[in-house]
Amino acid sequence: MTRTKTQYLTTEQLAKRYGKSVATIRRWRVIKYGPPYNLLSKKETLWGESRARYPLHDLLAWEETNNITPINSF
C-alpha cells in the first residue's frame, strides 16, 4: 500500500478508539509503547495539530499481535 493510499488515524482518533486520553497516547510514544506511528513535518500539519499519524494497516496488525480489542471501532 502506498503512502498516498494509506489511511491514518490521528492521536485524538486513536485515543477515542481506545477510550484513553490524548495524554496517555502521547505518553505511549515517549515510552515506546503502542502502535507504530509516523511523524509529519510541521509544514504538513496545521498549527497546534498533532504531527503523529498511525497507519491503519500497522495499527490493526499491532492490535492483533497484542490481542487488543478497541473500545470504539470504526
JSON list of N, CA and C in Angstrom, two decimals:
[
{"chain": "A", "resi": 1, "resn": "MET", "atom": "N", "xyz": [0.85, -1.17, 0.00]},
{"chain": "A", "resi": 1, "resn": "MET", "atom": "CA", "xyz": [0.00, 0.00, 0.00]},
{"chain": "A", "resi": 1, "resn": "MET", "atom": "C", "xyz": [0.90, 1.24, 0.00]},
{"chain": "A", "resi": 2, "resn": "THR", "atom": "N", "xyz": [0.65, 2.14, -0.89]},
{"chain": "A", "resi": 2, "resn": "THR", "atom": "CA", "xyz": [1.48, 3.34, -0.96]},
{"chain": "A", "resi": 2, "resn": "THR", "atom": "C", "xyz": [1.05, 4.35, 0.08]},
{"chain": "A", "resi": 3, "resn": "ARG", "atom": "N", "xyz": [1.94, 5.26, 0.37]},
{"chain": "A", "resi": 3, "resn": "ARG", "atom": "CA", "xyz": [1.65, 6.27, 1.39]},
{"chain": "A", "resi": 3, "resn": "ARG", "atom": "C", "xyz": [0.42, 7.09, 1.03]},
{"chain": "A", "resi": 4, "resn": "THR", "atom": "N", "xyz": [0.24, 7.40, -0.24]},
{"chain": "A", "resi": 4, "resn": "THR", "atom": "CA", "xyz": [-0.90, 8.21, -0.64]},
{"chain": "A", "resi": 4, "resn": "THR", "atom": "C", "xyz": [-2.23, 7.47, -0.48]},
{"chain": "A", "resi": 5, "resn": "LYS", "atom": "N", "xyz": [-2.20, 6.15, -0.50]},
{"chain": "A", "resi": 5, "resn": "LYS", "atom": "CA", "xyz": [-3.42, 5.37, -0.36]},
{"chain": "A", "resi": 5, "resn": "LYS", "atom": "C", "xyz": [-3.61, 4.81, 1.05]},
{"chain": "A", "resi": 6, "resn": "THR", "atom": "N", "xyz": [-2.66, 5.04, 1.94]},
{"chain": "A", "resi": 6, "resn": "THR", "atom": "CA", "xyz": [-2.75, 4.54, 3.29]},
{"chain": "A", "resi": 6, "resn": "THR", "atom": "C", "xyz": [-3.65, 5.45, 4.11]},
{"chain": "A", "resi": 7, "resn": "GLN", "atom": "N", "xyz": [-4.52, 4.85, 4.91]},
{"chain": "A", "resi": 7, "resn": "GLN", "atom": "CA", "xyz": [-5.37, 5.62, 5.80]},
{"chain": "A", "resi": 7, "resn": "GLN", "atom": "C", "xyz": [-4.66, 5.76, 7.14]},
{"chain": "A", "resi": 8, "resn": "TYR", "atom": "N", "xyz": [-4.81, 6.94, 7.76]},
{"chain": "A", "resi": 8, "resn": "TYR", "atom": "CA", "xyz": [-4.15, 7.23, 9.02]},
{"chain": "A", "resi": 8, "resn": "TYR", "atom": "C", "xyz": [-5.15, 7.65, 10.07]},
{"chain": "A", "resi": 9, "resn": "LEU", "atom": "N", "xyz": [-4.82, 7.39, 11.33]},
{"chain": "A", "resi": 9, "resn": "LEU", "atom": "CA", "xyz": [-5.58, 7.92, 12.45]},
{"chain": "A", "resi": 9, "resn": "LEU", "atom": "C", "xyz": [-4.72, 8.96, 13.15]},
{"chain": "A", "resi": 10, "resn": "THR", "atom": "N", "xyz": [-5.35, 9.98, 13.68]},
{"chain": "A", "resi": 10, "resn": "THR", "atom": "CA", "xyz": [-4.65, 10.99, 14.46]},
{"chain": "A", "resi": 10, "resn": "THR", "atom": "C", "xyz": [-4.55, 10.50, 15.90]},
{"chain": "A", "resi": 11, "resn": "THR", "atom": "N", "xyz": [-3.79, 11.21, 16.70]},
{"chain": "A", "resi": 11, "resn": "THR", "atom": "CA", "xyz": [-3.68, 10.89, 18.12]},
{"chain": "A", "resi": 11, "resn": "THR", "atom": "C", "xyz": [-5.05, 10.96, 18.78]},
{"chain": "A", "resi": 12, "resn": "GLU", "atom": "N", "xyz": [-5.82, 11.96, 18.43]},
{"chain": "A", "resi": 12, "resn": "GLU", "atom": "CA", "xyz": [-7.15, 12.13, 19.00]},
{"chain": "A", "resi": 12, "resn": "GLU", "atom": "C", "xyz": [-8.07, 10.96, 18.63]},
{"chain": "A", "resi": 13, "resn": "GLN", "atom": "N", "xyz": [-8.02, 10.53, 17.38]},
{"chain": "A", "resi": 13, "resn": "GLN", "atom": "CA", "xyz": [-8.84, 9.40, 16.94]},
{"chain": "A", "resi": 13, "resn": "GLN", "atom": "C", "xyz": [-8.43, 8.11, 17.64]},
{"chain": "A", "resi": 14, "resn": "LEU", "atom": "N", "xyz": [-7.12, 7.92, 17.82]},
{"chain": "A", "resi": 14, "resn": "LEU", "atom": "CA", "xyz": [-6.63, 6.72, 18.49]},
{"chain": "A", "resi": 14, "resn": "LEU", "atom": "C", "xyz": [-7.06, 6.73, 19.96]},
{"chain": "A", "resi": 15, "resn": "ALA", "atom": "N", "xyz": [-6.99, 7.87, 20.60]},
{"chain": "A", "resi": 15, "resn": "ALA", "atom": "CA", "xyz": [-7.42, 7.98, 22.00]},
{"chain": "A", "resi": 15, "resn": "ALA", "atom": "C", "xyz": [-8.90, 7.61, 22.12]},
{"chain": "A", "resi": 16, "resn": "LYS", "atom": "N", "xyz": [-9.71, 8.09, 21.21]},
{"chain": "A", "resi": 16, "resn": "LYS", "atom": "CA", "xyz": [-11.14, 7.78, 21.22]},
{"chain": "A", "resi": 16, "resn": "LYS", "atom": "C", "xyz": [-11.36, 6.28, 20.98]},
{"chain": "A", "resi": 17, "resn": "ARG", "atom": "N", "xyz": [-10.60, 5.71, 20.06]},
{"chain": "A", "resi": 17, "resn": "ARG", "atom": "CA", "xyz": [-10.72, 4.28, 19.74]},
{"chain": "A", "resi": 17, "resn": "ARG", "atom": "C", "xyz": [-10.46, 3.42, 20.97]},
{"chain": "A", "resi": 18, "resn": "TYR", "atom": "N", "xyz": [-9.48, 3.81, 21.79]},
{"chain": "A", "resi": 18, "resn": "TYR", "atom": "CA", "xyz": [-9.12, 3.02, 22.96]},
{"chain": "A", "resi": 18, "resn": "TYR", "atom": "C", "xyz": [-9.77, 3.51, 24.25]},
{"chain": "A", "resi": 19, "resn": "GLY", "atom": "N", "xyz": [-10.50, 4.59, 24.20]},
{"chain": "A", "resi": 19, "resn": "GLY", "atom": "CA", "xyz": [-11.12, 5.12, 25.41]},
{"chain": "A", "resi": 19, "resn": "GLY", "atom": "C", "xyz": [-10.08, 5.68, 26.38]},
{"chain": "A", "resi": 20, "resn": "LYS", "atom": "N", "xyz": [-9.03, 6.24, 25.84]},
{"chain": "A", "resi": 20, "resn": "LYS", "atom": "CA", "xyz": [-7.93, 6.80, 26.63]},
{"chain": "A", "resi": 20, "resn": "LYS", "atom": "C", "xyz": [-7.85, 8.30, 26.39]},
{"chain": "A", "resi": 21, "resn": "SER", "atom": "N", "xyz": [-7.07, 8.98, 27.20]},
{"chain": "A", "resi": 21, "resn": "SER", "atom": "CA", "xyz": [-6.86, 10.41, 26.98]},
{"chain": "A", "resi": 21, "resn": "SER", "atom": "C", "xyz": [-5.76, 10.61, 25.93]},
{"chain": "A", "resi": 22, "resn": "VAL", "atom": "N", "xyz": [-5.75, 11.77, 25.33]},
{"chain": "A", "resi": 22, "resn": "VAL", "atom": "CA", "xyz": [-4.71, 12.11, 24.36]},
{"chain": "A", "resi": 22, "resn": "VAL", "atom": "C", "xyz": [-3.35, 12.08, 25.06]},
{"chain": "A", "resi": 23, "resn": "ALA", "atom": "N", "xyz": [-3.30, 12.51, 26.31]},
{"chain": "A", "resi": 23, "resn": "ALA", "atom": "CA", "xyz": [-2.05, 12.50, 27.07]},
{"chain": "A", "resi": 23, "resn": "ALA", "atom": "C", "xyz": [-1.51, 11.08, 27.23]},
{"chain": "A", "resi": 24, "resn": "THR", "atom": "N", "xyz": [-2.40, 10.12, 27.43]},
{"chain": "A", "resi": 24, "resn": "THR", "atom": "CA", "xyz": [-1.97, 8.72, 27.55]},
{"chain": "A", "resi": 24, "resn": "THR", "atom": "C", "xyz": [-1.35, 8.23, 26.25]},
{"chain": "A", "resi": 25, "resn": "ILE", "atom": "N", "xyz": [-1.95, 8.56, 25.12]},
{"chain": "A", "resi": 25, "resn": "ILE", "atom": "CA", "xyz": [-1.42, 8.13, 23.82]},
{"chain": "A", "resi": 25, "resn": "ILE", "atom": "C", "xyz": [-0.05, 8.78, 23.60]},
{"chain": "A", "resi": 26, "resn": "ARG", "atom": "N", "xyz": [0.08, 10.04, 23.95]},
{"chain": "A", "resi": 26, "resn": "ARG", "atom": "CA", "xyz": [1.39, 10.72, 23.82]},
{"chain": "A", "resi": 26, "resn": "ARG", "atom": "C", "xyz": [2.43, 10.07, 24.72]},
{"chain": "A", "resi": 27, "resn": "ARG", "atom": "N", "xyz": [2.03, 9.70, 25.92]},
{"chain": "A", "resi": 27, "resn": "ARG", "atom": "CA", "xyz": [2.96, 9.04, 26.85]},
{"chain": "A", "resi": 27, "resn": "ARG", "atom": "C", "xyz": [3.42, 7.71, 26.28]},
{"chain": "A", "resi": 28, "resn": "TRP", "atom": "N", "xyz": [2.51, 6.99, 25.63]},
{"chain": "A", "resi": 28, "resn": "TRP", "atom": "CA", "xyz": [2.89, 5.72, 25.00]},
{"chain": "A", "resi": 28, "resn": "TRP", "atom": "C", "xyz": [4.02, 5.94, 24.01]},
{"chain": "A", "resi": 29, "resn": "ARG", "atom": "N", "xyz": [3.93, 7.03, 23.23]},
{"chain": "A", "resi": 29, "resn": "ARG", "atom": "CA", "xyz": [5.00, 7.29, 22.25]},
{"chain": "A", "resi": 29, "resn": "ARG", "atom": "C", "xyz": [6.33, 7.55, 22.95]},
{"chain": "A", "resi": 30, "resn": "VAL", "atom": "N", "xyz": [6.29, 8.26, 24.07]},
{"chain": "A", "resi": 30, "resn": "VAL", "atom": "CA", "xyz": [7.51, 8.58, 24.81]},
{"chain": "A", "resi": 30, "resn": "VAL", "atom": "C", "xyz": [8.16, 7.32, 25.35]},
{"chain": "A", "resi": 31, "resn": "ILE", "atom": "N", "xyz": [7.35, 6.39, 25.87]},
{"chain": "A", "resi": 31, "resn": "ILE", "atom": "CA", "xyz": [7.91, 5.17, 26.47]},
{"chain": "A", "resi": 31, "resn": "ILE", "atom": "C", "xyz": [8.04, 4.03, 25.46]},
{"chain": "A", "resi": 32, "resn": "LYS", "atom": "N", "xyz": [7.82, 4.35, 24.18]},
{"chain": "A", "resi": 32, "resn": "LYS", "atom": "CA", "xyz": [7.98, 3.37, 23.09]},
{"chain": "A", "resi": 32, "resn": "LYS", "atom": "C", "xyz": [6.99, 2.21, 23.20]},
{"chain": "A", "resi": 33, "resn": "TYR", "atom": "N", "xyz": [5.76, 2.52, 23.58]},
{"chain": "A", "resi": 33, "resn": "TYR", "atom": "CA", "xyz": [4.69, 1.54, 23.66]},
{"chain": "A", "resi": 33, "resn": "TYR", "atom": "C", "xyz": [3.62, 1.96, 22.65]},
{"chain": "A", "resi": 34, "resn": "GLY", "atom": "N", "xyz": [2.82, 1.04, 22.26]},
{"chain": "A", "resi": 34, "resn": "GLY", "atom": "CA", "xyz": [1.72, 1.37, 21.37]},
{"chain": "A", "resi": 34, "resn": "GLY", "atom": "C", "xyz": [2.01, 1.06, 19.92]},
{"chain": "A", "resi": 35, "resn": "PRO", "atom": "N", "xyz": [1.03, 1.35, 19.08]},
{"chain": "A", "resi": 35, "resn": "PRO", "atom": "CA", "xyz": [1.16, 1.04, 17.66]},
{"chain": "A", "resi": 35, "resn": "PRO", "atom": "C", "xyz": [2.18, 1.92, 16.97]},
{"chain": "A", "resi": 36, "resn": "PRO", "atom": "N", "xyz": [2.74, 1.45, 15.85]},
{"chain": "A", "resi": 36, "resn": "PRO", "atom": "CA", "xyz": [3.70, 2.26, 15.09]},
{"chain": "A", "resi": 36, "resn": "PRO", "atom": "C", "xyz": [3.04, 3.54, 14.58]},
{"chain": "A", "resi": 37, "resn": "TYR", "atom": "N", "xyz": [3.84, 4.57, 14.49]},
{"chain": "A", "resi": 37, "resn": "TYR", "atom": "CA", "xyz": [3.32, 5.86, 14.02]},
{"chain": "A", "resi": 37, "resn": "TYR", "atom": "C", "xyz": [4.35, 6.55, 13.14]},
{"chain": "A", "resi": 38, "resn": "ASN", "atom": "N", "xyz": [3.89, 7.52, 12.41]},
{"chain": "A", "resi": 38, "resn": "ASN", "atom": "CA", "xyz": [4.75, 8.37, 11.59]},
{"chain": "A", "resi": 38, "resn": "ASN", "atom": "C", "xyz": [4.58, 9.79, 12.06]},
{"chain": "A", "resi": 39, "resn": "LEU", "atom": "N", "xyz": [5.65, 10.58, 11.99]},
{"chain": "A", "resi": 39, "resn": "LEU", "atom": "CA", "xyz": [5.56, 11.99, 12.32]},
{"chain": "A", "resi": 39, "resn": "LEU", "atom": "C", "xyz": [5.57, 12.80, 11.04]},
{"chain": "A", "resi": 40, "resn": "LEU", "atom": "N", "xyz": [4.57, 13.63, 10.87]},
{"chain": "A", "resi": 40, "resn": "LEU", "atom": "CA", "xyz": [4.52, 14.52, 9.72]},
{"chain": "A", "resi": 40, "resn": "LEU", "atom": "C", "xyz": [5.41, 15.73, 10.00]},
{"chain": "A", "resi": 41, "resn": "SER", "atom": "N", "xyz": [5.84, 16.38, 8.95]},
{"chain": "A", "resi": 41, "resn": "SER", "atom": "CA", "xyz": [6.61, 17.61, 9.14]},
{"chain": "A", "resi": 41, "resn": "SER", "atom": "C", "xyz": [5.68, 18.72, 9.60]},
{"chain": "A", "resi": 42, "resn": "LYS", "atom": "N", "xyz": [6.23, 19.76, 10.16]},
{"chain": "A", "resi": 42, "resn": "LYS", "atom": "CA", "xyz": [5.41, 20.89, 10.61]},
{"chain": "A", "resi": 42, "resn": "LYS", "atom": "C", "xyz": [4.64, 21.52, 9.46]},
{"chain": "A", "resi": 43, "resn": "LYS", "atom": "N", "xyz": [5.20, 21.44, 8.26]},
{"chain": "A", "resi": 43, "resn": "LYS", "atom": "CA", "xyz": [4.53, 22.02, 7.09]},
{"chain": "A", "resi": 43, "resn": "LYS", "atom": "C", "xyz": [3.29, 21.24, 6.69]},
{"chain": "A", "resi": 44, "resn": "GLU", "atom": "N", "xyz": [3.23, 19.97, 7.08]},
{"chain": "A", "resi": 44, "resn": "GLU", "atom": "CA", "xyz": [2.11, 19.11, 6.69]},
{"chain": "A", "resi": 44, "resn": "GLU", "atom": "C", "xyz": [0.93, 19.17, 7.66]},
{"chain": "A", "resi": 45, "resn": "THR", "atom": "N", "xyz": [1.07, 19.90, 8.75]},
{"chain": "A", "resi": 45, "resn": "THR", "atom": "CA", "xyz": [0.01, 19.98, 9.75]},
{"chain": "A", "resi": 45, "resn": "THR", "atom": "C", "xyz": [-0.36, 21.43, 10.03]},
{"chain": "A", "resi": 46, "resn": "LEU", "atom": "N", "xyz": [-1.54, 21.60, 10.56]},
{"chain": "A", "resi": 46, "resn": "LEU", "atom": "CA", "xyz": [-1.98, 22.92, 10.99]},
{"chain": "A", "resi": 46, "resn": "LEU", "atom": "C", "xyz": [-1.36, 23.24, 12.34]},
{"chain": "A", "resi": 47, "resn": "TRP", "atom": "N", "xyz": [-1.27, 24.53, 12.65]},
{"chain": "A", "resi": 47, "resn": "TRP", "atom": "CA", "xyz": [-0.70, 24.93, 13.93]},
{"chain": "A", "resi": 47, "resn": "TRP", "atom": "C", "xyz": [-1.51, 24.33, 15.08]},
{"chain": "A", "resi": 48, "resn": "GLY", "atom": "N", "xyz": [-0.80, 23.72, 16.03]},
{"chain": "A", "resi": 48, "resn": "GLY", "atom": "CA", "xyz": [-1.45, 23.12, 17.18]},
{"chain": "A", "resi": 48, "resn": "GLY", "atom": "C", "xyz": [-1.96, 21.71, 16.97]},
{"chain": "A", "resi": 49, "resn": "GLU", "atom": "N", "xyz": [-1.88, 21.22, 15.75]},
{"chain": "A", "resi": 49, "resn": "GLU", "atom": "CA", "xyz": [-2.36, 19.88, 15.43]},
{"chain": "A", "resi": 49, "resn": "GLU", "atom": "C", "xyz": [-1.24, 18.87, 15.69]},
{"chain": "A", "resi": 50, "resn": "SER", "atom": "N", "xyz": [-1.60, 17.71, 16.20]},
{"chain": "A", "resi": 50, "resn": "SER", "atom": "CA", "xyz": [-0.63, 16.65, 16.44]},
{"chain": "A", "resi": 50, "resn": "SER", "atom": "C", "xyz": [0.01, 16.22, 15.13]},
{"chain": "A", "resi": 51, "resn": "ARG", "atom": "N", "xyz": [1.32, 16.00, 15.15]},
{"chain": "A", "resi": 51, "resn": "ARG", "atom": "CA", "xyz": [2.03, 15.56, 13.94]},
{"chain": "A", "resi": 51, "resn": "ARG", "atom": "C", "xyz": [2.05, 14.05, 13.80]},
{"chain": "A", "resi": 52, "resn": "ALA", "atom": "N", "xyz": [1.70, 13.32, 14.85]},
{"chain": "A", "resi": 52, "resn": "ALA", "atom": "CA", "xyz": [1.74, 11.86, 14.80]},
{"chain": "A", "resi": 52, "resn": "ALA", "atom": "C", "xyz": [0.54, 11.32, 14.04]},
{"chain": "A", "resi": 53, "resn": "ARG", "atom": "N", "xyz": [0.81, 10.36, 13.18]},
{"chain": "A", "resi": 53, "resn": "ARG", "atom": "CA", "xyz": [-0.25, 9.67, 12.43]},
{"chain": "A", "resi": 53, "resn": "ARG", "atom": "C", "xyz": [0.00, 8.17, 12.53]},
{"chain": "A", "resi": 54, "resn": "TYR", "atom": "N", "xyz": [-1.07, 7.44, 12.72]},
{"chain": "A", "resi": 54, "resn": "TYR", "atom": "CA", "xyz": [-1.00, 5.99, 12.89]},
{"chain": "A", "resi": 54, "resn": "TYR", "atom": "C", "xyz": [-1.54, 5.31, 11.63]},
{"chain": "A", "resi": 55, "resn": "PRO", "atom": "N", "xyz": [-0.67, 4.67, 10.84]},
{"chain": "A", "resi": 55, "resn": "PRO", "atom": "CA", "xyz": [-1.15, 3.98, 9.64]},
{"chain": "A", "resi": 55, "resn": "PRO", "atom": "C", "xyz": [-2.13, 2.86, 10.04]},
{"chain": "A", "resi": 56, "resn": "LEU", "atom": "N", "xyz": [-3.27, 2.85, 9.40]},
{"chain": "A", "resi": 56, "resn": "LEU", "atom": "CA", "xyz": [-4.34, 1.92, 9.77]},
{"chain": "A", "resi": 56, "resn": "LEU", "atom": "C", "xyz": [-3.90, 0.47, 9.69]},
{"chain": "A", "resi": 57, "resn": "HIS", "atom": "N", "xyz": [-3.20, 0.10, 8.61]},
{"chain": "A", "resi": 57, "resn": "HIS", "atom": "CA", "xyz": [-2.81, -1.32, 8.48]},
{"chain": "A", "resi": 57, "resn": "HIS", "atom": "C", "xyz": [-1.81, -1.72, 9.58]},
{"chain": "A", "resi": 58, "resn": "ASP", "atom": "N", "xyz": [-0.92, -0.81, 9.98]},
{"chain": "A", "resi": 58, "resn": "ASP", "atom": "CA", "xyz": [0.02, -1.11, 11.08]},
{"chain": "A", "resi": 58, "resn": "ASP", "atom": "C", "xyz": [-0.71, -1.17, 12.41]},
{"chain": "A", "resi": 59, "resn": "LEU", "atom": "N", "xyz": [-1.68, -0.29, 12.59]},
{"chain": "A", "resi": 59, "resn": "LEU", "atom": "CA", "xyz": [-2.47, -0.27, 13.82]},
{"chain": "A", "resi": 59, "resn": "LEU", "atom": "C", "xyz": [-3.23, -1.58, 14.00]},
{"chain": "A", "resi": 60, "resn": "LEU", "atom": "N", "xyz": [-3.89, -2.03, 12.94]},
{"chain": "A", "resi": 60, "resn": "LEU", "atom": "CA", "xyz": [-4.66, -3.28, 13.02]},
{"chain": "A", "resi": 60, "resn": "LEU", "atom": "C", "xyz": [-3.75, -4.48, 13.28]},
{"chain": "A", "resi": 61, "resn": "ALA", "atom": "N", "xyz": [-2.58, -4.49, 12.67]},
{"chain": "A", "resi": 61, "resn": "ALA", "atom": "CA", "xyz": [-1.62, -5.57, 12.90]},
{"chain": "A", "resi": 61, "resn": "ALA", "atom": "C", "xyz": [-1.13, -5.56, 14.35]},
{"chain": "A", "resi": 62, "resn": "TRP", "atom": "N", "xyz": [-0.86, -4.37, 14.88]},
{"chain": "A", "resi": 62, "resn": "TRP", "atom": "CA", "xyz": [-0.41, -4.24, 16.27]},
{"chain": "A", "resi": 62, "resn": "TRP", "atom": "C", "xyz": [-1.48, -4.73, 17.24]},
{"chain": "A", "resi": 63, "resn": "GLU", "atom": "N", "xyz": [-2.74, -4.36, 16.97]},
{"chain": "A", "resi": 63, "resn": "GLU", "atom": "CA", "xyz": [-3.83, -4.81, 17.82]},
{"chain": "A", "resi": 63, "resn": "GLU", "atom": "C", "xyz": [-3.95, -6.34, 17.81]},
{"chain": "A", "resi": 64, "resn": "GLU", "atom": "N", "xyz": [-3.83, -6.93, 16.64]},
{"chain": "A", "resi": 64, "resn": "GLU", "atom": "CA", "xyz": [-3.94, -8.38, 16.54]},
{"chain": "A", "resi": 64, "resn": "GLU", "atom": "C", "xyz": [-2.77, -9.08, 17.24]},
{"chain": "A", "resi": 65, "resn": "THR", "atom": "N", "xyz": [-1.57, -8.58, 17.03]},
{"chain": "A", "resi": 65, "resn": "THR", "atom": "CA", "xyz": [-0.38, -9.17, 17.66]},
{"chain": "A", "resi": 65, "resn": "THR", "atom": "C", "xyz": [-0.44, -9.09, 19.17]},
{"chain": "A", "resi": 66, "resn": "ASN", "atom": "N", "xyz": [-0.97, -7.97, 19.69]},
{"chain": "A", "resi": 66, "resn": "ASN", "atom": "CA", "xyz": [-1.01, -7.75, 21.14]},
{"chain": "A", "resi": 66, "resn": "ASN", "atom": "C", "xyz": [-2.37, -8.10, 21.76]},
{"chain": "A", "resi": 67, "resn": "ASN", "atom": "N", "xyz": [-3.24, -8.73, 20.96]},
{"chain": "A", "resi": 67, "resn": "ASN", "atom": "CA", "xyz": [-4.54, -9.19, 21.44]},
{"chain": "A", "resi": 67, "resn": "ASN", "atom": "C", "xyz": [-5.34, -8.05, 22.08]},
{"chain": "A", "resi": 68, "resn": "ILE", "atom": "N", "xyz": [-5.42, -6.93, 21.38]},
{"chain": "A", "resi": 68, "resn": "ILE", "atom": "CA", "xyz": [-6.12, -5.74, 21.87]},
{"chain": "A", "resi": 68, "resn": "ILE", "atom": "C", "xyz": [-7.42, -5.57, 21.11]},
{"chain": "A", "resi": 69, "resn": "THR", "atom": "N", "xyz": [-8.49, -5.40, 21.87]},
{"chain": "A", "resi": 69, "resn": "THR", "atom": "CA", "xyz": [-9.80, -5.11, 21.29]},
{"chain": "A", "resi": 69, "resn": "THR", "atom": "C", "xyz": [-10.16, -3.67, 21.63]},
{"chain": "A", "resi": 70, "resn": "PRO", "atom": "N", "xyz": [-10.30, -2.81, 20.62]},
{"chain": "A", "resi": 70, "resn": "PRO", "atom": "CA", "xyz": [-10.62, -1.41, 20.91]},
{"chain": "A", "resi": 70, "resn": "PRO", "atom": "C", "xyz": [-12.02, -1.26, 21.50]},
{"chain": "A", "resi": 71, "resn": "ILE", "atom": "N", "xyz": [-12.19, -0.22, 22.30]},
{"chain": "A", "resi": 71, "resn": "ILE", "atom": "CA", "xyz": [-13.49, 0.07, 22.88]},
{"chain": "A", "resi": 71, "resn": "ILE", "atom": "C", "xyz": [-14.44, 0.60, 21.81]},
{"chain": "A", "resi": 72, "resn": "ASN", "atom": "N", "xyz": [-13.93, 1.50, 20.98]},
{"chain": "A", "resi": 72, "resn": "ASN", "atom": "CA", "xyz": [-14.73, 2.09, 19.91]},
{"chain": "A", "resi": 72, "resn": "ASN", "atom": "C", "xyz": [-14.12, 1.69, 18.57]},
{"chain": "A", "resi": 73, "resn": "SER", "atom": "N", "xyz": [-14.86, 0.95, 17.78]},
{"chain": "A", "resi": 73, "resn": "SER", "atom": "CA", "xyz": [-14.36, 0.56, 16.46]},
{"chain": "A", "resi": 73, "resn": "SER", "atom": "C", "xyz": [-14.77, 1.59, 15.44]},
{"chain": "A", "resi": 74, "resn": "PHE", "atom": "N", "xyz": [-14.41, 1.38, 14.21]},
{"chain": "A", "resi": 74, "resn": "PHE", "atom": "CA", "xyz": [-14.68, 2.34, 13.14]},
{"chain": "A", "resi": 74, "resn": "PHE", "atom": "C", "xyz": [-16.13, 2.35, 12.77]}
]
